[in-house]
Amino acid sequence: MVVIDMYDYLIVGAGLYGAVCAYELNKKGFKCLVIDKRNHIGGNIYTEKVEGINVHKYGAHIFHTDNKFIWDYINQFAEFNNYINQPVARYKNELYNLPFNMNTFTKLWPDVFTPLDAQRKIEEEKYKYRIAEPKNLEEQAINLVGPTIYEKLIKGYTAKQWGRPCKELPPFIIKRLPVRFTFDNNYFNDRYQGIPVGGYTQIIEKMLSGADVKLNCDFFANKNELLSKCKRVIFTGQIDEYFNYCFGALEYRSVRFETEVLNCSNYQGNAVVNYTEYEIPFTRIIEHKHFEFKTNLSKTIISREYPSAWSIGDEPYYPVNDDKNNILYQRYLELAKKEPNVIFGGRLGQYKYYDMDDVILSALETIKNIV
C-alpha cells in the first residue's frame, strides 16, 4: 500500500459496508484509507478457496433481495448463479424441509395431504394449548404453530442459538413464524437470489481497488496516528467499544466454526442442514460446494456452527436487540451524535441485524447524505 500524507476518509472495517462506502467515495474523487484488524478483506462475507471450493469462512452468506436496484448494483462486481436456499432440518433420525411448508407438514403428520388438512391440524393444536398471554418464547411459539412443530423444529435449535432454554427467553423474539401451505422449499421470498460465482472476496477487492488498504491494523492501537492522517471517519466496528464501554457492553451472540476437508464427493446432499435437537451441540452443518453446484469434485468441505456466549474480546456476530440492549444502544447513539466527524455504520456500528442487501442500501444512503 502507498501511504499518503492526508486522506479524506478513514474507513474502519473492510467488510461490505466499508467497501461500498470506499467505492462510492472514490468515484466522487475522495481519497480513502481502509483498515481492518483481520488479515484479510471482506469482513464476515470473506470467502477462501480451498480444494477448488469457495469456503464461506464466517458462515453461509446467500444474497437475496426484492430490490432490483440493489441486485443490479451488486451484479456489477460479479456474476451470480441461481442458487436457491432450501435448508433441511434434522431432528434425531427424521428429516424435514424448511421453511415450514406442505413438505414439512405431510412428513410431520401421516394424515395430512392437503393445505386444508394442515391448517386444521395446526389450528387444532394451537387451540388445545393456547395461552392467552404468553410469558416466554415457548408459550409464544406454541401459540403460533402448536407443540409438534415447536418441539421438533424450534425448541432445541432456538435454545442453542440463544444459550438459554426457550422458557427463559422473552416471547417477542418470535413475533411470527412463517407457515406456507404450498409445497415450496424456497427459504426466502425475495425475487432475486444467488451466490457470486467465484465467491464474495472478489467483490470486495473490486470495491476497494481505488482505496489504500491496511490489514492487521487495530484502530484503537493506532488511533492517534490514523486520525492525524484522516479528516473524517466511517466506523463499522462496535459502537460501545468506540466509547470504551463507558455505559457497559452491549450484548452479542458469537459463533465458533469447525471446518474440515472430507475425502468424499458429497457429505449431506445439501448446502444447509439444521440440527434442531438440543443434544447436538452445533446448530447446522454447511457443505460449501453445494452453493456453487460443484458436485463433480472428489473432496468436500463442511463447517459446523456452534453458537456461543460473547464477552469483550470475542468476535461479535449477532446483536441481542432486546429492550435492555436497545435502551443502552440509544445512550451510545447520543454520544455518537456529538462526534461530527465520525459516522457509525453497519451491523456493529448501528447495533442492528442487517442482511447484505440492507447493508448496501444503508451504506449508499450514508454516502448520499454526507457528500
mmCIF file of C-alpha atoms in Angstrom:
data_model
loop_
_atom_site.group_PDB
_atom_site.id
_atom_site.type_symbol
_atom_site.label_atom_id
_atom_site.label_comp_id
_atom_site.label_asym_id
_atom_site.label_seq_id
_atom_site.Cartn_x
_atom_site.Cartn_y
_atom_site.Cartn_z
ATOM 1 C CA MET A 1 0.000 0.000 0.000
ATOM 2 C CA VAL A 2 1.088 3.557 -0.704
ATOM 3 C CA VAL A 3 0.634 5.792 2.331
ATOM 4 C CA ILE A 4 -0.089 9.431 1.560
ATOM 5 C CA ASP A 5 0.032 12.379 3.927
ATOM 6 C CA MET A 6 -3.694 13.005 4.207
ATOM 7 C CA TYR A 7 -6.919 11.128 3.451
ATOM 8 C CA ASP A 8 -10.428 12.465 3.198
ATOM 9 C CA TYR A 9 -11.830 9.403 4.975
ATOM 10 C CA LEU A 10 -10.599 6.680 7.270
ATOM 11 C CA ILE A 11 -12.862 3.657 6.948
ATOM 12 C CA VAL A 12 -12.558 1.265 9.869
ATOM 13 C CA GLY A 13 -13.549 -2.191 8.664
ATOM 14 C CA ALA A 14 -13.055 -3.758 5.218
ATOM 15 C CA GLY A 15 -16.376 -5.578 5.200
ATOM 16 C CA LEU A 16 -19.299 -4.959 2.881
ATOM 17 C CA TYR A 17 -20.432 -1.682 4.446
ATOM 18 C CA GLY A 18 -16.955 -0.170 4.497
ATOM 19 C CA ALA A 19 -16.177 -1.410 0.982
ATOM 20 C CA VAL A 20 -19.333 0.123 -0.512
ATOM 21 C CA CYS A 21 -18.511 3.429 1.185
ATOM 22 C CA ALA A 22 -14.939 3.324 -0.133
ATOM 23 C CA TYR A 23 -16.113 2.543 -3.666
ATOM 24 C CA GLU A 24 -18.683 5.337 -3.760
ATOM 25 C CA LEU A 25 -16.356 7.899 -2.190
ATOM 26 C CA ASN A 26 -13.587 7.018 -4.639
ATOM 27 C CA LYS A 27 -15.973 7.567 -7.560
ATOM 28 C CA LYS A 28 -16.580 11.069 -6.226
ATOM 29 C CA GLY A 29 -12.867 11.831 -6.001
ATOM 30 C CA PHE A 30 -12.277 11.317 -2.276
ATOM 31 C CA LYS A 31 -9.167 9.529 -1.025
ATOM 32 C CA CYS A 32 -9.857 6.745 1.483
ATOM 33 C CA LEU A 33 -7.730 4.681 3.821
ATOM 34 C CA VAL A 34 -9.447 1.404 4.735
ATOM 35 C CA ILE A 35 -8.141 -0.559 7.700
ATOM 36 C CA ASP A 36 -9.097 -3.908 9.199
ATOM 37 C CA LYS A 37 -7.791 -5.747 12.234
ATOM 38 C CA ARG A 38 -8.117 -9.088 10.423
ATOM 39 C CA ASN A 39 -5.522 -10.323 7.936
ATOM 40 C CA HIS A 40 -7.991 -10.221 5.036
ATOM 41 C CA ILE A 41 -10.641 -8.011 3.484
ATOM 42 C CA GLY A 42 -14.320 -8.895 3.242
ATOM 43 C CA GLY A 43 -15.374 -8.998 6.874
ATOM 44 C CA ASN A 44 -17.837 -11.794 7.555
ATOM 45 C CA ILE A 45 -18.605 -12.368 3.855
ATOM 46 C CA TYR A 46 -14.983 -13.362 3.191
ATOM 47 C CA THR A 47 -14.674 -16.497 1.077
ATOM 48 C CA GLU A 48 -11.473 -18.519 0.787
ATOM 49 C CA LYS A 49 -10.767 -21.054 -1.965
ATOM 50 C CA VAL A 50 -9.792 -24.477 -0.566
ATOM 51 C CA GLU A 51 -9.626 -27.639 -2.709
ATOM 52 C CA GLY A 52 -11.328 -25.707 -5.515
ATOM 53 C CA ILE A 53 -14.268 -24.809 -3.250
ATOM 54 C CA ASN A 54 -15.159 -21.295 -2.107
ATOM 55 C CA VAL A 55 -15.492 -21.645 1.656
ATOM 56 C CA HIS A 56 -17.734 -19.154 3.486
ATOM 57 C CA LYS A 57 -15.325 -18.749 6.392
ATOM 58 C CA TYR A 58 -17.742 -16.959 8.712
ATOM 59 C CA GLY A 59 -20.947 -18.821 7.929
ATOM 60 C CA ALA A 60 -23.251 -19.135 4.949
ATOM 61 C CA HIS A 61 -23.973 -15.913 3.071
ATOM 62 C CA ILE A 62 -26.737 -16.130 0.484
ATOM 63 C CA PHE A 63 -27.529 -12.914 -1.313
ATOM 64 C CA HIS A 64 -31.242 -12.222 -1.605
ATOM 65 C CA THR A 65 -33.266 -9.084 -2.186
ATOM 66 C CA ASP A 66 -36.507 -7.750 -3.630
ATOM 67 C CA ASN A 67 -34.790 -4.511 -4.585
ATOM 68 C CA LYS A 68 -33.832 -4.572 -8.280
ATOM 69 C CA PHE A 69 -31.579 -1.547 -7.859
ATOM 70 C CA ILE A 70 -29.522 -3.343 -5.188
ATOM 71 C CA TRP A 71 -29.469 -6.554 -7.254
ATOM 72 C CA ASP A 72 -28.153 -4.677 -10.284
ATOM 73 C CA TYR A 73 -25.658 -2.832 -8.082
ATOM 74 C CA ILE A 74 -24.051 -5.975 -6.655
ATOM 75 C CA ASN A 75 -24.076 -7.715 -10.034
ATOM 76 C CA GLN A 76 -21.693 -5.122 -11.466
ATOM 77 C CA PHE A 77 -18.949 -6.696 -9.354
ATOM 78 C CA ALA A 78 -19.550 -10.403 -10.043
ATOM 79 C CA GLU A 79 -21.746 -12.840 -11.910
ATOM 80 C CA PHE A 80 -24.276 -14.523 -9.637
ATOM 81 C CA ASN A 81 -25.538 -18.064 -10.011
ATOM 82 C CA ASN A 82 -29.136 -19.168 -9.447
ATOM 83 C CA TYR A 83 -28.667 -20.757 -6.022
ATOM 84 C CA ILE A 84 -31.928 -21.031 -4.062
ATOM 85 C CA ASN A 85 -31.705 -21.659 -0.330
ATOM 86 C CA GLN A 86 -33.639 -24.824 0.563
ATOM 87 C CA PRO A 87 -32.417 -25.897 4.007
ATOM 88 C CA VAL A 88 -33.209 -29.230 5.588
ATOM 89 C CA ALA A 89 -33.805 -29.756 9.303
ATOM 90 C CA ARG A 90 -32.687 -32.913 11.077
ATOM 91 C CA TYR A 91 -34.395 -33.903 14.323
ATOM 92 C CA LYS A 92 -32.986 -37.165 15.670
ATOM 93 C CA ASN A 93 -33.419 -39.574 12.736
ATOM 94 C CA GLU A 94 -36.023 -37.510 10.941
ATOM 95 C CA LEU A 95 -35.509 -35.008 8.093
ATOM 96 C CA TYR A 96 -37.837 -32.086 7.352
ATOM 97 C CA ASN A 97 -37.922 -29.336 4.754
ATOM 98 C CA LEU A 98 -37.663 -25.686 5.759
ATOM 99 C CA PRO A 99 -39.283 -23.228 5.911
ATOM 100 C CA PHE A 100 -42.456 -24.785 7.353
ATOM 101 C CA ASN A 101 -44.469 -25.815 4.312
ATOM 102 C CA MET A 102 -46.570 -28.660 2.954
ATOM 103 C CA ASN A 103 -43.497 -30.891 2.552
ATOM 104 C CA THR A 104 -42.861 -30.375 6.277
ATOM 105 C CA PHE A 105 -46.452 -30.972 7.341
ATOM 106 C CA THR A 106 -47.009 -34.162 5.327
ATOM 107 C CA LYS A 107 -43.879 -35.604 6.962
ATOM 108 C CA LEU A 108 -44.866 -34.498 10.473
ATOM 109 C CA TRP A 109 -48.420 -35.874 10.293
ATOM 110 C CA PRO A 110 -49.258 -39.014 8.284
ATOM 111 C CA ASP A 111 -52.918 -37.951 7.921
ATOM 112 C CA VAL A 112 -52.097 -34.585 6.313
ATOM 113 C CA PHE A 113 -52.277 -34.470 2.500
ATOM 114 C CA THR A 114 -53.780 -31.098 1.579
ATOM 115 C CA PRO A 115 -53.378 -27.480 2.724
ATOM 116 C CA LEU A 116 -56.789 -27.723 4.422
ATOM 117 C CA ASP A 117 -55.625 -30.816 6.345
ATOM 118 C CA ALA A 118 -52.514 -28.947 7.506
ATOM 119 C CA GLN A 119 -54.437 -25.840 8.516
ATOM 120 C CA ARG A 120 -56.888 -27.896 10.536
ATOM 121 C CA LYS A 121 -54.109 -29.831 12.272
ATOM 122 C CA ILE A 122 -52.165 -26.697 13.238
ATOM 123 C CA GLU A 123 -55.282 -24.816 14.376
ATOM 124 C CA GLU A 124 -56.373 -27.837 16.404
ATOM 125 C CA GLU A 125 -53.016 -27.949 18.213
ATOM 126 C CA LYS A 126 -52.915 -24.175 18.720
ATOM 127 C CA TYR A 127 -56.435 -24.146 20.178
ATOM 128 C CA LYS A 128 -55.718 -27.045 22.529
ATOM 129 C CA TYR A 129 -52.567 -25.491 24.023
ATOM 130 C CA ARG A 130 -53.300 -21.772 23.593
ATOM 131 C CA ILE A 131 -52.139 -19.388 26.328
ATOM 132 C CA ALA A 132 -53.882 -16.015 26.377
ATOM 133 C CA GLU A 133 -50.789 -14.004 27.347
ATOM 134 C CA PRO A 134 -47.541 -15.830 26.524
ATOM 135 C CA LYS A 135 -44.866 -15.163 29.142
ATOM 136 C CA ASN A 136 -41.947 -16.721 27.296
ATOM 137 C CA LEU A 137 -40.790 -17.838 23.867
ATOM 138 C CA GLU A 138 -42.028 -21.392 24.328
ATOM 139 C CA GLU A 139 -45.592 -20.287 25.015
ATOM 140 C CA GLN A 140 -45.455 -17.797 22.145
ATOM 141 C CA ALA A 141 -44.186 -20.382 19.645
ATOM 142 C CA ILE A 142 -46.832 -22.933 20.649
ATOM 143 C CA ASN A 143 -49.484 -20.228 20.263
ATOM 144 C CA LEU A 144 -48.239 -19.659 16.705
ATOM 145 C CA VAL A 145 -47.686 -23.192 15.361
ATOM 146 C CA GLY A 146 -48.636 -25.716 18.055
ATOM 147 C CA PRO A 147 -46.478 -28.129 20.069
ATOM 148 C CA THR A 148 -45.464 -30.622 17.332
ATOM 149 C CA ILE A 149 -43.611 -28.112 15.160
ATOM 150 C CA TYR A 150 -42.271 -26.349 18.242
ATOM 151 C CA GLU A 151 -40.855 -29.480 19.891
ATOM 152 C CA LYS A 152 -39.177 -30.870 16.777
ATOM 153 C CA LEU A 153 -38.081 -27.823 14.810
ATOM 154 C CA ILE A 154 -37.912 -24.779 17.113
ATOM 155 C CA LYS A 155 -37.232 -25.666 20.737
ATOM 156 C CA GLY A 156 -33.726 -27.136 20.635
ATOM 157 C CA TYR A 157 -32.407 -25.001 17.783
ATOM 158 C CA THR A 158 -33.542 -21.742 19.403
ATOM 159 C CA ALA A 159 -32.162 -22.704 22.811
ATOM 160 C CA LYS A 160 -28.770 -23.403 21.224
ATOM 161 C CA GLN A 161 -28.834 -20.114 19.328
ATOM 162 C CA TRP A 162 -29.543 -18.030 22.411
ATOM 163 C CA GLY A 163 -27.771 -20.124 25.015
ATOM 164 C CA ARG A 164 -30.884 -20.363 27.198
ATOM 165 C CA PRO A 165 -33.974 -22.605 27.324
ATOM 166 C CA CYS A 166 -36.981 -21.209 25.466
ATOM 167 C CA LYS A 167 -38.854 -20.890 28.766
ATOM 168 C CA GLU A 168 -36.252 -18.320 29.814
ATOM 169 C CA LEU A 169 -36.409 -16.302 26.592
ATOM 170 C CA PRO A 170 -38.842 -13.400 26.111
ATOM 171 C CA PRO A 171 -41.823 -14.017 23.805
ATOM 172 C CA PHE A 172 -41.090 -11.045 21.489
ATOM 173 C CA ILE A 173 -38.083 -12.862 19.962
ATOM 174 C CA ILE A 174 -40.571 -14.863 17.887
ATOM 175 C CA LYS A 175 -43.199 -12.363 16.789
ATOM 176 C CA ARG A 176 -44.311 -14.593 13.945
ATOM 177 C CA LEU A 177 -43.361 -17.879 12.339
ATOM 178 C CA PRO A 178 -43.813 -18.089 8.569
ATOM 179 C CA VAL A 179 -46.039 -21.026 7.602
ATOM 180 C CA ARG A 180 -46.652 -21.841 3.941
ATOM 181 C CA PHE A 181 -49.449 -24.068 2.757
ATOM 182 C CA THR A 182 -47.678 -24.828 -0.514
ATOM 183 C CA PHE A 183 -45.028 -27.375 -1.493
ATOM 184 C CA ASP A 184 -42.342 -24.688 -1.722
ATOM 185 C CA ASN A 185 -38.939 -25.148 -0.070
ATOM 186 C CA ASN A 186 -37.539 -21.758 -1.127
ATOM 187 C CA TYR A 187 -36.458 -20.241 2.184
ATOM 188 C CA PHE A 188 -36.588 -16.634 1.004
ATOM 189 C CA ASN A 189 -39.497 -14.860 -0.621
ATOM 190 C CA ASP A 190 -37.203 -12.432 -2.428
ATOM 191 C CA ARG A 191 -37.289 -12.282 -6.214
ATOM 192 C CA TYR A 192 -33.503 -12.054 -6.656
ATOM 193 C CA GLN A 193 -31.256 -14.711 -5.094
ATOM 194 C CA GLY A 194 -27.858 -16.234 -5.701
ATOM 195 C CA ILE A 195 -24.206 -16.697 -4.800
ATOM 196 C CA PRO A 196 -21.385 -14.917 -6.666
ATOM 197 C CA VAL A 197 -19.543 -17.308 -8.988
ATOM 198 C CA GLY A 198 -16.019 -17.298 -7.580
ATOM 199 C CA GLY A 199 -17.005 -16.176 -4.077
ATOM 200 C CA TYR A 200 -17.558 -12.867 -2.294
ATOM 201 C CA THR A 201 -13.948 -11.780 -1.767
ATOM 202 C CA GLN A 202 -13.584 -10.706 -5.412
ATOM 203 C CA ILE A 203 -16.475 -8.269 -4.936
ATOM 204 C CA ILE A 204 -14.765 -6.550 -2.020
ATOM 205 C CA GLU A 205 -11.463 -6.451 -3.926
ATOM 206 C CA LYS A 206 -13.126 -4.553 -6.763
ATOM 207 C CA MET A 207 -14.884 -2.172 -4.394
ATOM 208 C CA LEU A 208 -11.606 -1.381 -2.606
ATOM 209 C CA SER A 209 -9.460 -1.082 -5.729
ATOM 210 C CA GLY A 210 -9.429 2.726 -5.550
ATOM 211 C CA ALA A 211 -8.569 2.936 -1.848
ATOM 212 C CA ASP A 212 -5.455 2.308 0.215
ATOM 213 C CA VAL A 213 -5.939 -0.766 2.391
ATOM 214 C CA LYS A 214 -4.046 -1.683 5.550
ATOM 215 C CA LEU A 215 -4.710 -5.079 7.166
ATOM 216 C CA ASN A 216 -3.704 -6.369 10.617
ATOM 217 C CA CYS A 217 -4.351 -2.828 11.785
ATOM 218 C CA ASP A 218 -6.194 -2.234 15.042
ATOM 219 C CA PHE A 219 -7.922 1.148 15.086
ATOM 220 C CA PHE A 220 -7.670 1.571 18.842
ATOM 221 C CA ALA A 221 -3.979 0.659 18.992
ATOM 222 C CA ASN A 222 -3.165 3.178 16.241
ATOM 223 C CA LYS A 223 -5.905 5.721 16.807
ATOM 224 C CA ASN A 224 -3.872 8.913 17.163
ATOM 225 C CA GLU A 225 -1.663 8.201 14.134
ATOM 226 C CA LEU A 226 -4.640 7.258 11.965
ATOM 227 C CA LEU A 227 -6.749 10.250 12.948
ATOM 228 C CA SER A 228 -3.841 12.590 12.226
ATOM 229 C CA LYS A 229 -3.922 11.433 8.579
ATOM 230 C CA CYS A 230 -7.692 11.478 8.007
ATOM 231 C CA LYS A 231 -10.293 14.242 8.025
ATOM 232 C CA ARG A 232 -13.350 12.090 8.737
ATOM 233 C CA VAL A 233 -14.037 8.524 9.952
ATOM 234 C CA ILE A 234 -16.534 5.886 8.923
ATOM 235 C CA PHE A 235 -16.521 3.400 11.792
ATOM 236 C CA THR A 236 -18.032 -0.073 11.264
ATOM 237 C CA GLY A 237 -16.847 -1.668 14.493
ATOM 238 C CA GLN A 238 -18.701 -1.905 17.804
ATOM 239 C CA ILE A 239 -20.161 1.424 18.829
ATOM 240 C CA ASP A 240 -19.789 0.535 22.517
ATOM 241 C CA GLU A 241 -16.113 -0.324 22.057
ATOM 242 C CA TYR A 242 -15.525 3.018 20.320
ATOM 243 C CA PHE A 243 -16.672 4.740 23.508
ATOM 244 C CA ASN A 244 -14.631 2.366 25.679
ATOM 245 C CA TYR A 245 -17.771 0.627 27.003
ATOM 246 C CA CYS A 246 -18.415 3.675 29.195
ATOM 247 C CA PHE A 247 -22.059 2.673 29.777
ATOM 248 C CA GLY A 248 -21.282 -1.050 29.812
ATOM 249 C CA ALA A 249 -21.013 -3.558 26.971
ATOM 250 C CA LEU A 250 -23.866 -4.243 24.590
ATOM 251 C CA GLU A 251 -24.717 -7.928 24.298
ATOM 252 C CA TYR A 252 -23.955 -10.084 21.272
ATOM 253 C CA ARG A 253 -24.059 -13.735 20.355
ATOM 254 C CA SER A 254 -20.936 -15.260 18.897
ATOM 255 C CA VAL A 255 -20.339 -18.332 16.712
ATOM 256 C CA ARG A 256 -17.494 -20.838 16.529
ATOM 257 C CA PHE A 257 -16.847 -22.590 13.216
ATOM 258 C CA GLU A 258 -15.349 -26.052 12.933
ATOM 259 C CA THR A 259 -14.341 -26.650 9.304
ATOM 260 C CA GLU A 260 -12.874 -29.813 7.799
ATOM 261 C CA VAL A 261 -11.990 -31.276 4.420
ATOM 262 C CA LEU A 262 -13.524 -34.692 3.775
ATOM 263 C CA ASN A 263 -12.380 -37.337 1.314
ATOM 264 C CA CYS A 264 -15.815 -37.814 -0.210
ATOM 265 C CA SER A 265 -17.599 -36.066 -3.028
ATOM 266 C CA ASN A 266 -20.897 -35.442 -1.235
ATOM 267 C CA TYR A 267 -21.412 -35.401 2.530
ATOM 268 C CA GLN A 268 -25.036 -34.351 3.093
ATOM 269 C CA GLY A 269 -26.513 -33.599 -0.326
ATOM 270 C CA ASN A 270 -27.487 -30.037 0.584
ATOM 271 C CA ALA A 271 -25.716 -26.773 1.381
ATOM 272 C CA VAL A 272 -27.504 -26.262 4.706
ATOM 273 C CA VAL A 273 -28.711 -28.875 7.193
ATOM 274 C CA ASN A 274 -30.006 -27.599 10.552
ATOM 275 C CA TYR A 275 -29.738 -29.821 13.629
ATOM 276 C CA THR A 276 -32.729 -28.947 15.773
ATOM 277 C CA GLU A 277 -32.123 -31.451 18.565
ATOM 278 C CA TYR A 278 -30.741 -29.698 21.662
ATOM 279 C CA GLU A 279 -28.379 -32.559 22.499
ATOM 280 C CA ILE A 280 -26.442 -31.956 19.255
ATOM 281 C CA PRO A 281 -24.161 -29.021 20.219
ATOM 282 C CA PHE A 282 -23.969 -27.365 16.794
ATOM 283 C CA THR A 283 -26.912 -25.671 15.076
ATOM 284 C CA ARG A 284 -26.117 -26.591 11.484
ATOM 285 C CA ILE A 285 -23.644 -28.053 9.021
ATOM 286 C CA ILE A 286 -22.767 -26.144 5.873
ATOM 287 C CA GLU A 287 -21.437 -28.076 2.866
ATOM 288 C CA HIS A 288 -19.855 -25.296 0.830
ATOM 289 C CA LYS A 289 -19.616 -26.961 -2.599
ATOM 290 C CA HIS A 290 -23.409 -27.068 -2.936
ATOM 291 C CA PHE A 291 -23.545 -23.258 -3.019
ATOM 292 C CA GLU A 292 -21.868 -23.442 -6.423
ATOM 293 C CA PHE A 293 -23.084 -26.861 -7.630
ATOM 294 C CA LYS A 294 -19.531 -28.308 -7.683
ATOM 295 C CA THR A 295 -20.594 -31.897 -7.076
ATOM 296 C CA ASN A 296 -18.004 -33.266 -9.520
ATOM 297 C CA LEU A 297 -15.095 -32.594 -7.128
ATOM 298 C CA SER A 298 -13.639 -35.607 -5.314
ATOM 299 C CA LYS A 299 -13.454 -33.806 -1.927
ATOM 300 C CA THR A 300 -15.903 -31.724 0.037
ATOM 301 C CA ILE A 301 -15.659 -29.186 2.859
ATOM 302 C CA ILE A 302 -18.093 -28.862 5.740
ATOM 303 C CA SER A 303 -18.414 -26.352 8.574
ATOM 304 C CA ARG A 304 -20.212 -26.981 11.845
ATOM 305 C CA GLU A 305 -21.573 -23.887 13.564
ATOM 306 C CA TYR A 306 -21.531 -23.669 17.359
ATOM 307 C CA PRO A 307 -23.332 -20.657 18.853
ATOM 308 C CA SER A 308 -21.544 -19.307 21.903
ATOM 309 C CA ALA A 309 -21.756 -16.662 24.570
ATOM 310 C CA TRP A 310 -19.934 -13.417 23.860
ATOM 311 C CA SER A 311 -17.629 -11.414 26.085
ATOM 312 C CA ILE A 312 -15.353 -8.468 25.400
ATOM 313 C CA GLY A 313 -12.558 -9.574 23.088
ATOM 314 C CA ASP A 314 -14.632 -12.247 21.334
ATOM 315 C CA GLU A 315 -15.911 -11.882 17.773
ATOM 316 C CA PRO A 316 -19.431 -10.374 17.882
ATOM 317 C CA TYR A 317 -21.870 -11.747 15.287
ATOM 318 C CA TYR A 318 -25.466 -11.072 16.287
ATOM 319 C CA PRO A 319 -26.767 -8.095 18.295
ATOM 320 C CA VAL A 320 -29.149 -9.074 21.084
ATOM 321 C CA ASN A 321 -31.836 -6.499 20.357
ATOM 322 C CA ASP A 322 -33.935 -6.878 23.467
ATOM 323 C CA ASP A 323 -35.322 -3.888 25.359
ATOM 324 C CA LYS A 324 -32.367 -3.619 27.748
ATOM 325 C CA ASN A 325 -29.764 -3.541 24.975
ATOM 326 C CA ASN A 326 -31.782 -1.243 22.716
ATOM 327 C CA ILE A 327 -32.031 1.299 25.545
ATOM 328 C CA LEU A 328 -28.285 1.001 26.141
ATOM 329 C CA TYR A 329 -27.604 1.471 22.430
ATOM 330 C CA GLN A 330 -29.643 4.692 22.446
ATOM 331 C CA ARG A 331 -27.288 6.052 25.121
ATOM 332 C CA TYR A 332 -24.309 5.306 22.884
ATOM 333 C CA LEU A 333 -26.146 6.825 19.935
ATOM 334 C CA GLU A 334 -26.473 10.092 21.848
ATOM 335 C CA LEU A 335 -22.684 10.088 22.317
ATOM 336 C CA ALA A 336 -22.214 9.339 18.624
ATOM 337 C CA LYS A 337 -24.211 12.434 17.693
ATOM 338 C CA LYS A 338 -21.571 14.515 19.472
ATOM 339 C CA GLU A 339 -18.859 13.175 17.123
ATOM 340 C CA PRO A 340 -19.413 15.315 13.995
ATOM 341 C CA ASN A 341 -16.501 13.789 12.078
ATOM 342 C CA VAL A 342 -17.369 10.145 12.808
ATOM 343 C CA ILE A 343 -20.082 8.123 11.067
ATOM 344 C CA PHE A 344 -21.145 4.820 12.637
ATOM 345 C CA GLY A 345 -22.428 2.194 10.222
ATOM 346 C CA GLY A 346 -23.033 -1.494 9.632
ATOM 347 C CA ARG A 347 -24.265 -4.238 11.913
ATOM 348 C CA LEU A 348 -21.912 -3.383 14.783
ATOM 349 C CA GLY A 349 -21.811 0.378 14.360
ATOM 350 C CA GLN A 350 -25.604 0.603 14.317
ATOM 351 C CA TYR A 351 -26.233 -2.397 16.591
ATOM 352 C CA LYS A 352 -28.723 -3.885 14.174
ATOM 353 C CA TYR A 353 -29.087 -7.163 12.298
ATOM 354 C CA TYR A 354 -28.630 -6.482 8.583
ATOM 355 C CA ASP A 355 -28.967 -8.723 5.552
ATOM 356 C CA MET A 356 -26.428 -7.971 2.826
ATOM 357 C CA ASP A 357 -28.852 -6.009 0.662
ATOM 358 C CA ASP A 358 -29.727 -3.832 3.660
ATOM 359 C CA VAL A 359 -26.021 -3.244 4.340
ATOM 360 C CA ILE A 360 -25.501 -1.989 0.787
ATOM 361 C CA LEU A 361 -28.585 0.217 0.894
ATOM 362 C CA SER A 362 -27.543 1.692 4.248
ATOM 363 C CA ALA A 363 -24.003 2.408 3.005
ATOM 364 C CA LEU A 364 -25.321 4.083 -0.151
ATOM 365 C CA GLU A 365 -27.655 6.233 1.928
ATOM 366 C CA THR A 366 -24.730 7.195 4.173
ATOM 367 C CA ILE A 367 -22.636 8.394 1.237
ATOM 368 C CA LYS A 368 -25.605 10.210 -0.281
ATOM 369 C CA ASN A 369 -26.141 12.099 2.973
ATOM 370 C CA ILE A 370 -22.536 13.068 3.689
ATOM 371 C CA VAL A 371 -21.311 14.031 0.231
#
